[in-house]
mmCIF file of C-alpha atoms in Angstrom:
data_model
loop_
_atom_site.group_PDB
_atom_site.id
_atom_site.type_symbol
_atom_site.label_atom_id
_atom_site.label_comp_id
_atom_site.label_asym_id
_atom_site.label_seq_id
_atom_site.Cartn_x
_atom_site.Cartn_y
_atom_site.Cartn_z
ATOM 1 C CA MET D 9 1.141 46.533 64.684
ATOM 2 C CA THR D 10 1.210 48.579 61.530
ATOM 3 C CA THR D 11 1.472 46.889 58.136
ATOM 4 C CA ARG D 12 3.952 48.476 55.735
ATOM 5 C CA THR D 13 4.909 47.666 52.169
ATOM 6 C CA GLY D 14 8.188 48.295 50.354
ATOM 7 C CA LEU D 15 9.119 48.036 46.695
ATOM 8 C CA GLY D 16 12.531 47.187 45.233
ATOM 9 C CA PHE D 17 14.102 47.014 41.785
ATOM 10 C CA ASP D 18 17.520 45.953 40.515
ATOM 11 C CA ALA D 19 19.188 45.201 37.184
ATOM 12 C CA HIS D 20 22.584 43.859 36.157
ATOM 13 C CA ARG D 21 24.203 43.314 32.773
ATOM 14 C CA PHE D 22 25.518 40.007 31.525
ATOM 15 C CA GLY D 23 29.265 39.426 31.363
ATOM 16 C CA PRO D 24 31.709 36.536 31.329
ATOM 17 C CA GLY D 25 30.757 33.457 33.295
ATOM 18 C CA ASP D 26 28.865 30.200 33.246
ATOM 19 C CA ARG D 27 26.274 30.802 35.966
ATOM 20 C CA VAL D 28 24.144 33.466 37.594
ATOM 21 C CA TRP D 29 22.899 33.802 41.158
ATOM 22 C CA LEU D 30 19.156 34.425 41.286
ATOM 23 C CA CYS D 31 17.185 34.546 44.530
ATOM 24 C CA GLY D 32 20.033 32.814 46.340
ATOM 25 C CA VAL D 33 20.249 29.911 43.882
ATOM 26 C CA GLU D 34 23.095 29.200 41.469
ATOM 27 C CA VAL D 35 21.623 28.843 37.975
ATOM 28 C CA PRO D 36 23.770 27.497 35.114
ATOM 29 C CA HIS D 37 23.888 29.961 32.221
ATOM 30 C CA ASP D 38 26.124 30.887 29.307
ATOM 31 C CA HIS D 39 26.938 34.236 30.954
ATOM 32 C CA GLY D 40 27.479 35.619 34.423
ATOM 33 C CA LEU D 41 26.167 38.864 35.865
ATOM 34 C CA VAL D 42 28.403 41.872 36.395
ATOM 35 C CA GLY D 43 28.224 43.463 39.825
ATOM 36 C CA HIS D 44 30.249 44.406 42.854
ATOM 37 C CA SER D 45 28.777 41.561 44.917
ATOM 38 C CA ASP D 46 27.376 38.344 43.425
ATOM 39 C CA ALA D 47 24.936 40.488 41.357
ATOM 40 C CA ASP D 48 21.849 38.545 42.532
ATOM 41 C CA VAL D 49 19.150 40.878 41.213
ATOM 42 C CA GLY D 50 16.377 38.969 42.986
ATOM 43 C CA LEU D 51 17.900 39.284 46.442
ATOM 44 C CA HIS D 52 19.004 42.878 45.771
ATOM 45 C CA ALA D 53 15.486 43.937 44.790
ATOM 46 C CA LEU D 54 14.039 42.092 47.778
ATOM 47 C CA THR D 55 16.562 43.656 50.162
ATOM 48 C CA ASP D 56 15.556 47.106 48.901
ATOM 49 C CA ALA D 57 11.867 46.231 49.280
ATOM 50 C CA ILE D 58 12.335 45.260 52.931
ATOM 51 C CA LEU D 59 14.500 48.308 53.645
ATOM 52 C CA GLY D 60 11.869 50.466 51.952
ATOM 53 C CA ALA D 61 9.087 49.038 54.098
ATOM 54 C CA ILE D 62 10.865 50.313 57.218
ATOM 55 C CA ALA D 63 12.151 53.523 55.576
ATOM 56 C CA ALA D 64 15.777 52.451 56.114
ATOM 57 C CA GLY D 65 17.287 53.659 52.856
ATOM 58 C CA ASP D 66 18.524 51.277 50.203
ATOM 59 C CA ILE D 67 21.057 48.514 49.728
ATOM 60 C CA GLY D 68 23.753 50.989 48.677
ATOM 61 C CA ASP D 69 23.411 52.858 51.975
ATOM 62 C CA HIS D 70 24.093 49.689 53.952
ATOM 63 C CA PHE D 71 26.543 47.975 51.572
ATOM 64 C CA PRO D 72 28.212 50.646 49.413
ATOM 65 C CA PRO D 73 29.716 49.305 46.186
ATOM 66 C CA SER D 74 32.714 51.543 46.852
ATOM 67 C CA ASP D 75 33.571 49.426 49.916
ATOM 68 C CA PRO D 76 35.922 46.584 48.901
ATOM 69 C CA GLN D 77 34.689 44.299 51.702
ATOM 70 C CA TRP D 78 31.509 43.660 49.685
ATOM 71 C CA LYS D 79 33.374 42.658 46.488
ATOM 72 C CA GLY D 80 31.955 39.278 45.470
ATOM 73 C CA ALA D 81 29.827 39.065 48.639
ATOM 74 C CA SER D 82 26.867 36.734 48.784
ATOM 75 C CA SER D 83 23.636 38.690 48.635
ATOM 76 C CA ASP D 84 22.221 36.410 51.342
ATOM 77 C CA LEU D 85 24.085 38.684 53.777
ATOM 78 C CA PHE D 86 22.276 41.762 52.486
ATOM 79 C CA LEU D 87 18.831 40.184 52.734
ATOM 80 C CA LYS D 88 19.506 38.819 56.221
ATOM 81 C CA HIS D 89 20.682 42.279 57.325
ATOM 82 C CA ALA D 90 17.425 43.861 56.112
ATOM 83 C CA ALA D 91 15.354 41.216 57.927
ATOM 84 C CA ASP D 92 17.418 41.728 61.081
ATOM 85 C CA LEU D 93 16.691 45.475 60.937
ATOM 86 C CA VAL D 94 12.965 44.713 60.823
ATOM 87 C CA ALA D 95 13.333 42.359 63.805
ATOM 88 C CA SER D 96 15.402 44.898 65.759
ATOM 89 C CA ARG D 97 12.432 47.260 65.503
ATOM 90 C CA GLY D 98 10.123 44.593 66.905
ATOM 91 C CA GLY D 99 8.725 43.806 63.472
ATOM 92 C CA LYS D 100 8.328 40.798 61.238
ATOM 93 C CA VAL D 101 8.482 40.192 57.508
ATOM 94 C CA VAL D 102 5.059 38.835 56.565
ATOM 95 C CA ASN D 103 5.161 38.182 52.829
ATOM 96 C CA VAL D 104 7.533 38.736 49.903
ATOM 97 C CA ASP D 105 7.076 38.550 46.147
ATOM 98 C CA VAL D 106 9.867 38.696 43.534
ATOM 99 C CA THR D 107 9.491 38.963 39.766
ATOM 100 C CA LEU D 108 12.543 38.158 37.645
ATOM 101 C CA ILE D 109 12.554 39.924 34.279
ATOM 102 C CA CYS D 110 14.565 38.059 31.650
ATOM 103 C CA GLU D 111 14.382 36.188 28.403
ATOM 104 C CA ARG D 112 16.871 33.679 29.744
ATOM 105 C CA PRO D 113 17.837 31.760 31.730
ATOM 106 C CA LYS D 114 14.507 30.058 32.121
ATOM 107 C CA ILE D 115 13.355 30.221 35.727
ATOM 108 C CA ALA D 116 10.547 27.664 36.108
ATOM 109 C CA ARG D 117 12.690 24.660 37.068
ATOM 110 C CA HIS D 118 14.537 26.720 39.701
ATOM 111 C CA ARG D 119 11.520 28.502 41.193
ATOM 112 C CA LEU D 120 10.862 26.145 44.095
ATOM 113 C CA ALA D 121 14.526 26.213 45.180
ATOM 114 C CA MET D 122 14.498 30.025 44.987
ATOM 115 C CA ARG D 123 11.368 30.261 47.114
ATOM 116 C CA GLN D 124 12.848 27.878 49.676
ATOM 117 C CA ARG D 125 16.167 29.733 49.824
ATOM 118 C CA ILE D 126 14.435 33.070 50.420
ATOM 119 C CA ALA D 127 12.176 31.468 53.050
ATOM 120 C CA ASP D 128 15.243 30.040 54.804
ATOM 121 C CA ILE D 129 17.078 33.380 54.841
ATOM 122 C CA LEU D 130 14.049 35.273 56.145
ATOM 123 C CA GLY D 131 12.771 32.585 58.517
ATOM 124 C CA LEU D 132 9.453 32.349 56.669
ATOM 125 C CA ASP D 133 7.250 29.496 55.547
ATOM 126 C CA ILE D 134 7.534 28.843 51.833
ATOM 127 C CA ASP D 135 3.904 29.874 51.340
ATOM 128 C CA GLN D 136 4.927 33.407 52.396
ATOM 129 C CA VAL D 137 7.381 33.639 49.474
ATOM 130 C CA SER D 138 6.544 34.057 45.805
ATOM 131 C CA VAL D 139 9.020 34.010 42.925
ATOM 132 C CA LYS D 140 7.919 34.331 39.343
ATOM 133 C CA ALA D 141 9.387 35.378 36.021
ATOM 134 C CA THR D 142 8.368 37.280 32.955
ATOM 135 C CA THR D 143 9.940 38.316 29.696
ATOM 136 C CA THR D 144 9.834 41.662 27.926
ATOM 137 C CA GLU D 145 8.819 40.033 24.639
ATOM 138 C CA GLY D 146 12.180 40.894 23.110
ATOM 139 C CA MET D 147 12.029 44.584 24.038
ATOM 140 C CA GLY D 148 14.621 46.607 25.952
ATOM 141 C CA PHE D 149 17.917 45.485 27.477
ATOM 142 C CA ALA D 150 16.444 42.283 28.914
ATOM 143 C CA GLY D 151 14.787 41.441 25.619
ATOM 144 C CA ARG D 152 18.037 41.924 23.744
ATOM 145 C CA GLY D 153 19.791 39.567 26.177
ATOM 146 C CA GLU D 154 22.046 42.278 27.615
ATOM 147 C CA GLY D 155 21.099 41.548 31.214
ATOM 148 C CA LEU D 156 18.221 40.890 33.532
ATOM 149 C CA ALA D 157 16.243 42.665 36.205
ATOM 150 C CA ALA D 158 14.025 41.989 39.186
ATOM 151 C CA GLN D 159 11.343 43.779 41.086
ATOM 152 C CA ALA D 160 10.149 42.837 44.533
ATOM 153 C CA ILE D 161 7.577 43.803 47.091
ATOM 154 C CA ALA D 162 7.677 43.053 50.792
ATOM 155 C CA THR D 163 5.037 43.335 53.479
ATOM 156 C CA VAL D 164 6.174 43.783 57.052
ATOM 157 C CA ASN D 165 4.445 44.359 60.365
ATOM 158 C CA VAL D 166 6.089 46.774 62.785
ATOM 159 C CA PRO D 167 4.947 48.124 66.151
ATOM 160 C CA ASP D 168 2.850 51.300 66.091
#
């Protein structure tokens, strides 16, 4: 087996709403996130990281925002699709790590549920999944409270 690593990034702006979806978990908030699907930046970044590890393009290649069937779709579908592509090549997702970049909502009390949800989607043990958060100390779009972002890295093993 060959070990490969992929990196993903996503960002969405805040809009009307009273909750956001982050890493597959509904988090109460005074705004929603604007996006074609459920705008889950954590799962979008992680999907891109897994797709990147197997050189399979990006989330937009597989789920184009111009396609109305993905309007409001749960990002769980996107992440599961990426994991299934790895499996179809005889590979396995080994470890994933997501960093949420936001001033708010606060992530700490939701972290364990996020890790478990990702582990469930990918068929991993929870100790193979990391979710953490950071702020930008008031700088940039996230610091101004205009939206939030996520970056992710995934390690996969695939046959030589």
